[in-house]
Coordinates of C-alpha atoms and ligand atoms in Angstrom, one line a residue:
M129 CA 0.0 0.0 0.0
R130 CA 1.3 3.4 -0.8
V131 CA 0.1 6.2 1.4
K132 CA 0.6 9.7 0.1
R133 CA 1.0 12.7 2.3
G134 CA 2.2 10.5 5.1
K135 CA 2.4 13.3 7.6
E136 CA -1.2 14.3 7.3
L137 CA -2.3 10.7 7.6
A138 CA -0.1 10.2 10.6
K139 CA -1.9 13.2 12.1
R140 CA -5.2 11.7 11.2
I141 CA -4.3 8.4 12.9
K142 CA -3.2 10.4 15.9
V143 CA -6.6 12.3 16.0
F144 CA -8.3 8.9 15.8
V145 CA -6.3 7.5 18.7
A146 CA -6.8 10.7 20.7
T147 CA -10.6 10.6 20.1
V148 CA -10.7 6.9 21.2
S149 CA -8.8 7.7 24.5
C150 CA -11.0 10.8 24.9
L151 CA -14.1 8.5 24.6
A152 CA -12.6 6.2 27.2
L153 CA -12.0 9.1 29.5
T154 CA -15.5 10.5 28.9
V155 CA -17.0 7.1 29.7
S156 CA -15.0 7.1 33.0
S157 CA -16.5 10.6 33.5
I158 CA -13.2 12.3 34.0
G159 CA -13.9 14.7 31.1
C160 CA -11.8 15.4 28.1
K161 CA -11.2 18.3 25.7
T162 CA -11.6 17.3 22.0
P163 CA -8.2 17.7 20.3
K164 CA -7.9 20.4 17.6
Q165 CA -8.8 18.6 14.4
N166 CA -6.2 18.9 11.7
D167 CA -7.6 16.4 9.2
P168 CA -6.6 16.4 5.5
K169 CA -9.3 17.9 3.3
L170 CA -10.3 14.5 2.0
L171 CA -9.0 11.0 2.3
L172 CA -9.4 9.0 -0.9
G173 CA -8.8 5.3 -1.3
F174 CA -8.0 4.4 -4.9
S175 CA -7.7 0.8 -6.1
Q176 CA -5.9 0.7 -9.5
I177 CA -6.0 -2.4 -11.7
G178 CA -2.3 -2.8 -12.3
S179 CA 0.5 -1.5 -14.6
E180 CA -0.4 -3.4 -17.8
S181 CA 0.0 -0.6 -20.3
A182 CA 1.3 2.9 -20.9
W183 CA -2.3 4.0 -20.6
R184 CA -2.6 2.5 -17.1
I185 CA 0.7 4.0 -15.9
G186 CA -0.4 7.4 -17.3
N187 CA -3.7 7.1 -15.5
T188 CA -2.0 6.3 -12.2
N189 CA 0.5 9.2 -12.6
D190 CA -2.4 11.6 -13.4
I191 CA -4.4 10.6 -10.4
E192 CA -1.4 11.1 -8.1
K193 CA -0.6 14.4 -9.7
Q194 CA -4.2 15.7 -9.4
A195 CA -4.5 14.4 -5.8
E196 CA -1.6 16.7 -4.9
N197 CA -3.1 19.6 -6.9
Y198 CA -6.4 19.3 -5.0
E199 CA -4.7 18.5 -1.7
V200 CA -6.4 15.2 -1.4
S201 CA -4.7 12.5 0.7
L202 CA -4.5 9.5 -1.5
M203 CA -4.2 5.8 -0.5
L204 CA -3.2 4.1 -3.7
E205 CA -3.2 0.4 -4.1
N206 CA -2.1 -1.5 -7.2
A207 CA -4.0 -4.8 -7.6
N208 CA -1.5 -6.4 -10.1
Q209 CA -4.4 -7.4 -12.4
K210 CA -6.2 -9.5 -9.8
Q211 CA -9.8 -8.8 -8.8
E212 CA -9.3 -10.4 -5.4
N213 CA -6.6 -7.8 -4.7
Q214 CA -9.0 -5.0 -5.6
I215 CA -11.7 -6.4 -3.3
A216 CA -9.2 -6.7 -0.4
A217 CA -8.0 -3.1 -1.1
I218 CA -11.6 -1.8 -0.9
R219 CA -12.1 -3.7 2.4
R220 CA -9.0 -2.0 3.8
F221 CA -10.3 1.4 2.7
I222 CA -13.5 0.7 4.5
A223 CA -11.7 -0.4 7.7
Y224 CA -9.6 2.7 7.4
K225 CA -12.7 4.9 7.2
V226 CA -11.6 6.8 4.1
D227 CA -14.0 9.6 3.0
V228 CA -14.4 8.3 -0.6
I229 CA -13.5 5.1 -2.4
A230 CA -12.5 5.2 -6.1
F231 CA -11.6 2.1 -8.1
S232 CA -11.2 0.8 -11.7
P233 CA -12.9 -2.5 -11.8
I234 CA -10.8 -5.0 -13.8
V235 CA -14.0 -6.9 -14.9
E236 CA -17.6 -5.9 -14.7
E237 CA -19.1 -8.7 -12.5
G238 CA -18.4 -9.7 -8.9
W239 CA -18.5 -6.5 -6.9
D240 CA -21.9 -6.6 -5.1
N241 CA -20.7 -7.9 -1.7
V242 CA -17.8 -5.5 -1.2
L243 CA -19.7 -2.5 -2.6
M244 CA -22.6 -3.3 -0.2
E245 CA -20.1 -3.2 2.6
A246 CA -19.0 0.3 1.5
K247 CA -22.6 1.4 1.2
N248 CA -23.4 0.1 4.7
A249 CA -20.3 2.0 6.0
G250 CA -21.7 5.2 4.3
I251 CA -18.7 5.6 2.0
P252 CA -19.4 6.8 -1.5
V253 CA -17.8 5.0 -4.4
I254 CA -16.6 6.5 -7.7
L255 CA -16.0 4.1 -10.7
V256 CA -13.0 5.3 -12.5
D257 CA -12.4 4.2 -16.2
R258 CA -14.4 1.0 -16.2
D259 CA -18.0 0.1 -15.3
I260 CA -19.5 -2.7 -13.2
S261 CA -22.5 -4.9 -14.0
T262 CA -25.0 -5.4 -11.2
E263 CA -28.7 -5.9 -10.4
K264 CA -28.4 -3.9 -7.2
E265 CA -29.2 -0.2 -7.1
G266 CA -27.1 2.6 -5.6
L267 CA -23.9 0.7 -5.0
T268 CA -21.8 3.4 -6.7
S269 CA -22.2 7.2 -7.0
C270 CA -20.9 7.7 -10.6
L271 CA -18.6 6.7 -13.4
I272 CA -15.8 8.8 -14.8
G273 CA -14.3 7.2 -17.9
A274 CA -14.3 7.0 -21.6
D275 CA -17.2 6.1 -23.9
F276 CA -15.7 2.8 -25.1
Y277 CA -18.7 2.0 -27.4
R278 CA -18.0 5.3 -29.3
E279 CA -14.3 4.4 -29.5
G280 CA -15.2 1.1 -31.2
E281 CA -17.6 2.9 -33.5
M282 CA -14.8 5.4 -34.5
A283 CA -12.5 2.5 -35.3
G284 CA -15.2 0.9 -37.5
E285 CA -16.0 4.2 -39.2
Y286 CA -12.3 4.7 -40.1
L287 CA -12.2 1.2 -41.5
I288 CA -15.1 1.9 -43.8
R289 CA -13.4 5.1 -45.1
K290 CA -10.1 3.2 -45.6
A291 CA -11.8 0.3 -47.5
D292 CA -13.5 2.9 -49.7
A293 CA -10.2 4.8 -50.3
L294 CA -8.4 1.6 -51.3
G295 CA -11.4 0.3 -53.3
L296 CA -11.4 -3.0 -51.3
E297 CA -14.1 -5.5 -52.2
K298 CA -13.5 -7.9 -49.3
V299 CA -12.2 -7.0 -45.9
N300 CA -11.1 -9.8 -43.5
I301 CA -10.7 -8.6 -39.9
V302 CA -8.9 -10.2 -37.0
E303 CA -9.7 -8.6 -33.6
I304 CA -7.4 -8.8 -30.6
T305 CA -9.6 -8.0 -27.6
G306 CA -8.8 -6.6 -24.2
T307 CA -9.4 -8.4 -20.9
D308 CA -12.4 -10.7 -21.1
N309 CA -15.5 -9.3 -19.4
S310 CA -14.0 -5.9 -18.9
T311 CA -16.0 -2.8 -20.0
P312 CA -13.6 -1.6 -22.7
M313 CA -13.4 -5.1 -24.1
R314 CA -17.2 -5.4 -24.3
Q315 CA -17.9 -1.9 -25.5
R316 CA -15.0 -1.6 -28.0
Q317 CA -16.1 -4.9 -29.5
A318 CA -19.8 -3.9 -29.7
G319 CA -19.2 -0.4 -31.1
F320 CA -17.0 -1.7 -33.8
A321 CA -19.2 -4.6 -34.8
D322 CA -22.3 -2.3 -35.0
A323 CA -20.4 0.3 -37.1
I324 CA -19.4 -2.3 -39.7
A325 CA -22.6 -4.4 -39.5
D326 CA -24.2 -3.1 -42.6
D327 CA -21.1 -3.2 -44.8
E328 CA -21.1 -6.4 -46.7
R329 CA -17.4 -6.3 -47.5
M330 CA -16.6 -6.8 -43.8
T331 CA -16.0 -10.2 -42.1
I332 CA -14.6 -10.8 -38.7
L333 CA -12.5 -13.9 -39.1
E334 CA -11.8 -14.3 -35.4
S335 CA -11.8 -12.4 -32.1
I336 CA -9.1 -13.5 -29.7
D337 CA -8.4 -12.4 -26.1
G338 CA -5.1 -10.5 -25.7
D339 CA -5.8 -9.3 -22.1
F340 CA -4.5 -5.8 -22.9
L341 CA -0.9 -7.1 -22.7
K342 CA 1.9 -6.7 -25.2
S343 CA 3.2 -10.3 -24.7
R344 CA -0.3 -11.6 -25.3
G345 CA -0.7 -9.3 -28.4
A346 CA 2.4 -11.0 -29.9
E347 CA 1.1 -14.5 -29.1
C348 CA -2.3 -13.8 -30.5
M349 CA -0.9 -12.4 -33.7
R350 CA 1.4 -15.4 -34.2
S351 CA -1.5 -17.8 -33.9
L352 CA -3.7 -15.6 -36.1
L353 CA -1.0 -15.5 -38.8
E354 CA -0.5 -19.3 -38.6
K355 CA -4.3 -19.8 -39.2
Y356 CA -5.1 -17.1 -41.7
K357 CA -1.8 -15.7 -43.0
D358 CA -2.6 -14.3 -46.4
E359 CA -6.3 -13.7 -45.7
I360 CA -5.9 -11.0 -43.1
T361 CA -6.8 -7.5 -44.3
V362 CA -7.1 -5.8 -41.0
V363 CA -6.0 -6.1 -37.4
Y364 CA -8.3 -4.4 -34.9
S365 CA -6.6 -4.3 -31.6
H366 CA -8.3 -3.0 -28.4
N367 CA -5.2 -1.2 -27.1
D368 CA -1.8 0.1 -28.1
E369 CA 0.2 -2.4 -26.0
M370 CA -1.3 -5.4 -27.9
T371 CA -0.8 -3.6 -31.2
L372 CA 2.9 -3.0 -30.4
G373 CA 3.3 -6.6 -29.5
A374 CA 1.6 -7.7 -32.8
L375 CA 3.5 -5.6 -35.2
P376 CA 6.9 -7.4 -35.0
E377 CA 5.1 -10.7 -35.6
I378 CA 3.6 -9.4 -38.8
E379 CA 7.0 -8.3 -39.9
K380 CA 8.6 -11.6 -39.0
A381 CA 5.9 -13.2 -41.2
G382 CA 7.3 -11.2 -44.1
L383 CA 4.4 -8.7 -44.3
T384 CA 4.4 -4.9 -43.9
P385 CA 2.1 -3.6 -41.2
G386 CA 0.2 -0.5 -42.4
K387 CA 0.5 -1.6 -46.0
D388 CA -0.1 -5.3 -46.4
I389 CA -2.3 -5.3 -43.3
I390 CA -4.4 -2.3 -42.1
I391 CA -3.7 -1.7 -38.4
I392 CA -6.2 -0.1 -36.0
S393 CA -5.4 0.5 -32.4
I394 CA -6.9 2.3 -29.4
D395 CA -5.4 4.5 -26.6
G396 CA -3.2 7.0 -28.4
G397 CA -0.1 6.7 -26.2
Q398 CA 3.1 8.4 -27.5
E399 CA 4.7 5.2 -28.8
A400 CA 1.7 4.2 -30.9
I401 CA 1.4 7.7 -32.3
D402 CA 5.1 7.6 -33.3
V403 CA 4.5 4.3 -35.1
L404 CA 1.4 5.7 -36.7
K405 CA 3.6 8.6 -38.1
Q406 CA 6.1 5.9 -39.4
G407 CA 3.2 4.4 -41.3
K408 CA 3.1 1.0 -39.5
I409 CA -0.3 1.8 -37.8
N410 CA -3.1 3.3 -39.8
C411 CA -5.5 4.5 -37.1
V412 CA -5.4 5.1 -33.4
V413 CA -8.6 6.0 -31.5
E414 CA -7.8 8.2 -28.6
C415 CA -8.6 7.1 -25.0
T416 CA -7.4 9.6 -22.5
P417 CA -6.0 8.3 -19.2
K418 CA -6.2 11.8 -17.7
L419 CA -9.2 11.3 -15.4
G420 CA -7.6 12.6 -12.2
K421 CA -9.1 16.2 -12.2
E422 CA -12.6 14.9 -12.6
V423 CA -12.0 12.2 -9.9
M424 CA -10.8 14.8 -7.4
E425 CA -13.5 17.3 -8.1
T426 CA -16.1 14.6 -7.8
A427 CA -14.7 13.1 -4.6
I428 CA -14.7 16.6 -3.0
K429 CA -18.4 17.1 -4.0
L430 CA -19.3 13.7 -2.6
K431 CA -17.6 14.4 0.7
N432 CA -19.6 17.7 0.9
G433 CA -22.8 15.8 0.2
E434 CA -23.3 17.6 -3.2
E435 CA -24.9 16.1 -6.3
V436 CA -22.6 14.7 -8.9
E437 CA -23.0 13.7 -12.6
E438 CA -23.9 10.1 -13.0
V439 CA -21.6 9.6 -16.0
I440 CA -18.7 11.8 -17.1
H441 CA -17.1 10.9 -20.5
P442 CA -14.0 12.8 -21.6
Q443 CA -13.9 14.3 -25.1
E444 CA -11.9 12.0 -27.5
N445 CA -10.4 12.1 -31.0
V446 CA -9.2 9.7 -33.6
F447 CA -5.7 10.0 -35.2
T448 CA -5.3 8.5 -38.7
D449 CA -3.1 8.2 -41.8
E450 CA -5.6 10.6 -43.4
Q451 CA -4.3 13.5 -41.2
D452 CA -1.2 15.6 -40.9
L453 CA 0.0 14.7 -37.5
S454 CA 3.3 16.7 -37.6
K455 CA 1.9 19.3 -35.2
L456 CA 0.4 16.9 -32.7
E457 CA 1.4 17.9 -29.1
P458 CA 3.3 15.3 -27.1
R459 CA 0.8 12.9 -25.6
G460 CA 2.0 12.7 -22.1
Y461 CA 1.5 8.9 -21.7
Ligands
GYE164 O1 -7.3 1.0 -23.2 C1 -5.8 -0.3 -21.9 C2 -5.7 -0.5 -20.4 O2 -9.5 0.5 -19.3 C3 -9.3 2.2 -20.9 O3 -7.1 -0.5 -20.0 C4 -8.6 1.2 -20.1 C5 -7.8 0.2 -20.9 C6 -6.8 0.8 -21.9 O4 -4.8 -1.2 -19.9 O5 -4.6 0.1 -22.4

């Protein structure tokens, strides 16, 4: 567990100890003066999924930076890609009596019990980046994250334009998907499939789980090339990491990514944008990891008992080989 602003937290623990001894003294009716409160403005527990991608690392950095800007004390836990670690972290936040809990659920299902515990403890919960799926009402206060369905649609819309520009009659797609049962995986798949559904040129040969990891992206690409080698027109990959893992495999197979195979990626980290500029990726749909400002502002509102927006989606773009990208600002992740 990483505890930021240690001094303030130490003070908070001290205040807690002092209050307990004060209570004990009050009970024994000796009387006690309440110590001067010097609490941090807000104590936020954040459970991050892991460090699987440049996106994720950029997201963690941004949340740490904005916590400092907003003078929020941050308890940050990295779950190393395991749901059980996230559940344990949320339980620790509850035991610690944080003011607000934020977390990025690795998958959509399986949160009801722990979120009910947070609700019973009166601690509001912010979903960051990914959503949950539940039958229960009121377990979370809001969601701050990208519109993944729209990202998938933008990828599909680009592909239709590209197929038109190249005059393609048949487009065979292989899809390398993100972590099974995660929101970005489900929504990026659905948005893309819906966008190309009415275009008879398009066939999805196979969708394969790459778990948002570079190493898995390479493995998936190897097996797809073995199966379909000369048939593949397009690789649609749900994040930059998997794309960057897949590209060398395509080259090893004697094909040129960006020319022999159209490459579509999502995230828009610096490395993928550089490769797009070199012509080995054709399209990168932006997904911004910079959610920290909204998270801090929302957490402060929740602590103050104010209303918050149920869903906040950042504004996102698409970067493609149709554009002049020479003046694009550094991406910062
Ligand atoms: O696209 C991927 C990451 O949930 C939006 O998770 C996020 C995704 C992102 O690891 O790179």
